[in-house]
Amino acid sequence: MQEACLDLCRVKLRDQQRLERVGYLEEYPQYPIRKDGRYGTFTDVVPRGGNAGGGGQPGWILKCKGWETDPNSYIYFTIQDTNWVRTAQAIGKPEWAEDPAYATPEARQPHIFDIFAEIEKWLADKTKYEAVSILRKFEIPCAPVLNMKEIENDPDLRANGTIVEVPHKVRGSYLTIGSVMKFSDFTPEITGSPLLGEHTDEVLASLGYGPEQIAKLHAAKAVDVAPPRAKQAPPAKARAAAPAK
């Protein structure tokens, strides 16, 4: 589990090395340090950058239509320098593509949040799905912020096996996360957990026990394992009457 989480932090490890080499990270909110003191200084560790994506590309979570009542009406929007011209076109600011105040990452960074504010104005009349549908045509890296119900019912996550429905002999069907490893010639089979004692006879037989011996073990309840009961707290009166140590 630790290794899986660290794999998601590989960009932050790269950021740490960048910080140690040059002393700052351009795409984080702490840079540049403005005269009004809005942003703090860098220490020797990668800062917690809020919604900042890191990795050299400015990104932020932006409000979409309906954000006032829906805490998930947001998209994550990344500004890539290689795609800046199309980004400016997509958000209705084509003049930014050639404007010296916006044309380069260095020029944009001092007012990056002003740029994000303008993008939010463009998003104001669009749902997160409508916005992503438009922006993807311009090859802009973006994605909707999904709540758990949307994840549960997302057709793409169902289709690619990320969310799978698993049958259970007692509890019925339920949803779980499928295998994260997917290959063209490998389709993992996701099955429900076995019932308590479901494979007892099979295991005993594999150990050399015959049918009569297995039957005797069942009769003696030597293999009938029941789930442990949760320990109950003593009654309130009994606790109150217990002498203090």
Tab-separated table of C-alpha atoms in Angstrom:
chain	number	residue	atom	x	y	z
A	1	MET	CA	0.000	0.000	0.000
A	2	GLN	CA	2.825	2.357	0.817
A	3	GLU	CA	4.513	1.648	-2.504
A	4	ALA	CA	1.243	2.215	-4.386
A	5	CYS	CA	0.794	5.605	-2.712
A	6	LEU	CA	4.391	6.581	-3.353
A	7	ASP	CA	3.967	5.719	-7.012
A	8	LEU	CA	1.336	8.464	-7.148
A	9	CYS	CA	3.866	10.842	-5.584
A	10	ARG	CA	6.616	10.343	-8.137
A	11	VAL	CA	6.079	13.861	-9.549
A	12	LYS	CA	6.407	15.344	-6.057
A	13	LEU	CA	9.702	13.492	-5.613
A	14	ARG	CA	10.895	15.066	-8.844
A	15	ASP	CA	9.688	18.456	-7.540
A	16	GLN	CA	11.713	17.953	-4.369
A	17	GLN	CA	14.858	17.469	-6.420
A	18	ARG	CA	14.049	20.517	-8.557
A	19	LEU	CA	13.584	22.557	-5.385
A	20	GLU	CA	16.904	21.372	-3.953
A	21	ARG	CA	18.670	22.349	-7.175
A	22	VAL	CA	17.201	25.805	-7.860
A	23	GLY	CA	15.396	26.806	-4.645
A	24	TYR	CA	11.919	27.449	-6.063
A	25	LEU	CA	9.099	25.852	-8.085
A	26	GLU	CA	7.506	28.169	-10.614
A	27	GLU	CA	4.124	26.449	-10.843
A	28	TYR	CA	3.383	26.473	-7.105
A	29	PRO	CA	1.279	29.252	-5.511
A	30	GLN	CA	4.287	30.297	-3.427
A	31	TYR	CA	6.028	31.586	-6.565
A	32	PRO	CA	6.646	34.339	-7.350
A	33	ILE	CA	6.795	36.112	-4.023
A	34	ARG	CA	4.688	39.190	-4.563
A	35	LYS	CA	5.297	42.563	-2.977
A	36	ASP	CA	1.927	42.354	-1.247
A	37	GLY	CA	3.124	39.261	0.613
A	38	ARG	CA	0.267	37.132	-0.701
A	39	TYR	CA	2.508	34.124	-1.134
A	40	GLY	CA	5.090	32.760	1.271
A	41	THR	CA	8.685	31.772	0.721
A	42	PHE	CA	10.017	28.321	-0.111
A	43	THR	CA	11.700	26.193	2.523
A	44	ASP	CA	13.850	23.164	1.721
A	45	VAL	CA	10.827	20.897	1.225
A	46	VAL	CA	8.101	20.798	-1.433
A	47	PRO	CA	5.210	22.895	-0.057
A	48	ARG	CA	1.640	21.793	0.233
A	49	GLY	CA	0.371	23.598	-2.809
A	50	GLY	CA	-3.377	23.262	-2.355
A	51	ASN	CA	-4.766	22.424	-5.785
A	52	ALA	CA	-1.472	23.084	-7.554
A	53	GLY	CA	-0.562	20.124	-9.718
A	54	GLY	CA	3.199	20.437	-9.639
A	55	GLY	CA	5.426	18.880	-12.252
A	56	GLY	CA	6.095	22.140	-14.066
A	57	GLN	CA	2.553	22.714	-15.398
A	58	PRO	CA	0.168	25.103	-13.587
A	59	GLY	CA	-3.141	23.492	-12.733
A	60	TRP	CA	-6.089	24.299	-10.492
A	61	ILE	CA	-9.602	23.228	-9.566
A	62	LEU	CA	-12.121	25.607	-11.142
A	63	LYS	CA	-15.805	26.249	-10.505
A	64	CYS	CA	-18.427	25.245	-13.045
A	65	LYS	CA	-22.142	25.900	-13.383
A	66	GLY	CA	-23.963	24.863	-10.217
A	67	TRP	CA	-21.028	25.051	-7.816
A	68	GLU	CA	-23.097	27.117	-5.364
A	69	THR	CA	-25.223	24.092	-4.451
A	70	ASP	CA	-23.118	21.165	-5.678
A	71	PRO	CA	-19.695	20.772	-3.989
A	72	ASN	CA	-18.599	18.605	-6.927
A	73	SER	CA	-19.325	21.073	-9.747
A	74	TYR	CA	-15.661	21.593	-10.532
A	75	ILE	CA	-13.091	20.552	-13.089
A	76	TYR	CA	-9.335	20.266	-12.845
A	77	PHE	CA	-7.719	22.382	-15.533
A	78	THR	CA	-4.048	22.230	-16.548
A	79	ILE	CA	-2.280	24.915	-18.570
A	80	GLN	CA	0.353	23.393	-20.830
A	81	ASP	CA	2.779	25.703	-22.578
A	82	THR	CA	2.896	23.428	-25.632
A	83	ASN	CA	-0.862	23.849	-26.020
A	84	TRP	CA	-1.230	27.461	-24.942
A	85	VAL	CA	-2.443	28.756	-28.313
A	86	ARG	CA	-5.335	26.265	-28.432
A	87	THR	CA	-6.059	26.859	-24.745
A	88	ALA	CA	-6.462	30.578	-25.400
A	89	GLN	CA	-8.777	29.808	-28.308
A	90	ALA	CA	-10.868	27.372	-26.256
A	91	ILE	CA	-11.600	29.843	-23.449
A	92	GLY	CA	-12.442	32.705	-25.777
A	93	LYS	CA	-9.187	34.614	-25.337
A	94	PRO	CA	-7.378	34.070	-28.670
A	95	GLU	CA	-5.525	37.386	-28.255
A	96	TRP	CA	-3.632	35.875	-25.306
A	97	ALA	CA	-1.733	33.589	-27.649
A	98	GLU	CA	0.429	36.454	-28.953
A	99	ASP	CA	0.171	38.905	-26.062
A	100	PRO	CA	3.642	39.279	-24.444
A	101	ALA	CA	1.928	39.358	-21.050
A	102	TYR	CA	0.568	35.831	-21.585
A	103	ALA	CA	2.559	34.193	-24.362
A	104	THR	CA	5.178	32.433	-22.212
A	105	PRO	CA	5.071	30.510	-18.922
A	106	GLU	CA	7.319	33.112	-17.314
A	107	ALA	CA	4.978	35.901	-18.378
A	108	ARG	CA	1.834	34.062	-17.249
A	109	GLN	CA	3.016	32.918	-13.823
A	110	PRO	CA	2.914	36.287	-11.969
A	111	HIS	CA	-0.835	36.502	-12.684
A	112	ILE	CA	-1.699	32.828	-13.069
A	113	PHE	CA	-4.660	33.133	-10.685
A	114	ASP	CA	-6.040	36.031	-12.679
A	115	ILE	CA	-5.923	33.710	-15.696
A	116	PHE	CA	-7.722	30.979	-13.769
A	117	ALA	CA	-10.343	33.558	-12.716
A	118	GLU	CA	-10.972	34.403	-16.380
A	119	ILE	CA	-11.322	30.699	-17.182
A	120	GLU	CA	-13.894	30.404	-14.384
A	121	LYS	CA	-15.910	33.175	-16.041
A	122	TRP	CA	-15.906	31.065	-19.212
A	123	LEU	CA	-17.021	28.048	-17.176
A	124	ALA	CA	-19.847	29.867	-15.380
A	125	ASP	CA	-22.613	28.759	-17.767
A	126	LYS	CA	-21.275	25.232	-18.386
A	127	THR	CA	-21.626	22.085	-16.325
A	128	LYS	CA	-18.430	20.200	-15.620
A	129	TYR	CA	-19.343	17.606	-18.249
A	130	GLU	CA	-20.138	20.232	-20.871
A	131	ALA	CA	-16.864	22.028	-20.143
A	132	VAL	CA	-14.742	18.887	-20.365
A	133	SER	CA	-16.463	17.881	-23.603
A	134	ILE	CA	-15.493	21.222	-25.167
A	135	LEU	CA	-11.968	21.411	-23.757
A	136	ARG	CA	-11.025	17.899	-24.806
A	137	LYS	CA	-11.567	18.901	-28.431
A	138	PHE	CA	-8.705	21.351	-27.909
A	139	GLU	CA	-6.571	18.624	-26.263
A	140	ILE	CA	-6.520	20.479	-22.944
A	141	PRO	CA	-5.744	18.212	-19.970
A	142	CYS	CA	-8.823	18.424	-17.758
A	143	ALA	CA	-11.279	16.234	-15.909
A	144	PRO	CA	-14.479	16.592	-13.892
A	145	VAL	CA	-14.418	16.246	-10.134
A	146	LEU	CA	-16.614	13.203	-9.474
A	147	ASN	CA	-18.546	12.330	-6.356
A	148	MET	CA	-18.800	8.704	-5.241
A	149	LYS	CA	-22.247	8.238	-6.770
A	150	GLU	CA	-20.927	9.414	-10.138
A	151	ILE	CA	-17.957	7.072	-9.795
A	152	GLU	CA	-20.305	4.231	-8.884
A	153	ASN	CA	-22.351	4.715	-12.039
A	154	ASP	CA	-19.712	5.971	-14.482
A	155	PRO	CA	-20.132	3.986	-17.733
A	156	ASP	CA	-16.461	4.286	-18.682
A	157	LEU	CA	-15.267	2.977	-15.309
A	158	ARG	CA	-17.718	0.092	-15.645
A	159	ALA	CA	-16.667	-0.644	-19.219
A	160	ASN	CA	-12.934	-0.782	-18.520
A	161	GLY	CA	-13.284	-2.922	-15.403
A	162	THR	CA	-12.304	-0.289	-12.872
A	163	ILE	CA	-15.685	-0.599	-11.151
A	164	VAL	CA	-16.937	-4.189	-11.190
A	165	GLU	CA	-20.101	-5.867	-9.969
A	166	VAL	CA	-19.422	-8.971	-7.920
A	167	PRO	CA	-22.017	-11.616	-7.055
A	168	HIS	CA	-22.135	-12.965	-3.514
A	169	LYS	CA	-23.990	-16.117	-2.545
A	170	VAL	CA	-25.526	-14.616	0.579
A	171	ARG	CA	-25.345	-10.840	0.345
A	172	GLY	CA	-26.243	-10.513	-3.327
A	173	SER	CA	-24.343	-8.391	-5.836
A	174	TYR	CA	-22.123	-5.515	-4.769
A	175	LEU	CA	-19.638	-3.152	-6.402
A	176	THR	CA	-15.907	-3.041	-5.806
A	177	ILE	CA	-12.718	-1.804	-7.452
A	178	GLY	CA	-11.363	-4.164	-10.096
A	179	SER	CA	-7.781	-4.968	-10.952
A	180	VAL	CA	-5.655	-1.897	-11.637
A	181	MET	CA	-3.422	-3.941	-13.930
A	182	LYS	CA	-4.934	-4.384	-17.374
A	183	PHE	CA	-3.285	-6.035	-20.359
A	184	SER	CA	-4.546	-6.968	-23.804
A	185	ASP	CA	-4.153	-10.705	-23.120
A	186	PHE	CA	-5.116	-10.643	-19.436
A	187	THR	CA	-8.643	-10.278	-18.096
A	188	PRO	CA	-8.709	-10.779	-14.330
A	189	GLU	CA	-11.675	-12.589	-12.850
A	190	ILE	CA	-13.112	-10.734	-9.870
A	191	THR	CA	-15.128	-13.052	-7.629
A	192	GLY	CA	-16.911	-12.735	-4.325
A	193	SER	CA	-15.264	-13.946	-1.150
A	194	PRO	CA	-16.013	-17.567	-0.185
A	195	LEU	CA	-18.513	-18.268	2.545
A	196	LEU	CA	-17.314	-19.359	5.946
A	197	GLY	CA	-16.366	-23.020	5.643
A	198	GLU	CA	-17.268	-23.197	1.955
A	199	HIS	CA	-14.032	-24.966	1.033
A	200	THR	CA	-13.457	-26.903	4.245
A	201	ASP	CA	-14.115	-30.312	2.711
A	202	GLU	CA	-11.961	-29.497	-0.315
A	203	VAL	CA	-9.060	-28.424	1.892
A	204	LEU	CA	-9.373	-31.471	4.158
A	205	ALA	CA	-9.471	-33.786	1.146
A	206	SER	CA	-6.318	-32.163	-0.223
A	207	LEU	CA	-4.652	-32.946	3.116
A	208	GLY	CA	-5.499	-36.644	2.749
A	209	TYR	CA	-8.689	-36.938	4.795
A	210	GLY	CA	-11.267	-39.377	3.423
A	211	PRO	CA	-15.046	-38.806	3.247
A	212	GLU	CA	-15.708	-40.751	6.473
A	213	GLN	CA	-13.020	-38.857	8.376
A	214	ILE	CA	-14.374	-35.547	7.158
A	215	ALA	CA	-17.890	-36.546	8.190
A	216	LYS	CA	-16.644	-37.415	11.695
A	217	LEU	CA	-14.920	-34.041	11.963
A	218	HIS	CA	-18.153	-32.307	11.057
A	219	ALA	CA	-20.112	-34.444	13.496
A	220	ALA	CA	-17.675	-33.516	16.252
A	221	LYS	CA	-17.921	-29.890	15.161
A	222	ALA	CA	-14.158	-29.842	14.900
A	223	VAL	CA	-14.282	-27.908	11.636
A	224	ASP	CA	-17.442	-25.891	12.105
A	225	VAL	CA	-15.890	-22.475	12.646
A	226	ALA	CA	-18.174	-19.641	13.671
A	227	PRO	CA	-17.154	-16.003	13.407
A	228	PRO	CA	-15.949	-14.607	16.725
A	229	ARG	CA	-18.479	-12.593	18.627
A	230	ALA	CA	-17.653	-9.017	19.479
A	231	LYS	CA	-16.873	-8.539	23.132
A	232	GLN	CA	-19.687	-6.721	24.886
A	233	ALA	CA	-18.987	-3.975	27.385
A	234	PRO	CA	-20.181	-4.717	30.929
A	235	PRO	CA	-23.488	-3.185	31.997
A	236	ALA	CA	-23.347	0.424	33.085
A	237	LYS	CA	-24.213	-0.454	36.691
A	238	ALA	CA	-21.428	-3.019	36.856
A	239	ARG	CA	-18.920	-0.477	35.582
A	240	ALA	CA	-20.084	2.091	38.102
A	241	ALA	CA	-19.792	-0.394	40.959
A	242	ALA	CA	-16.276	-1.493	40.072
A	243	PRO	CA	-13.771	-0.344	42.722
A	244	ALA	CA	-11.223	2.238	41.676
A	245	LYS	CA	-7.645	0.995	41.371
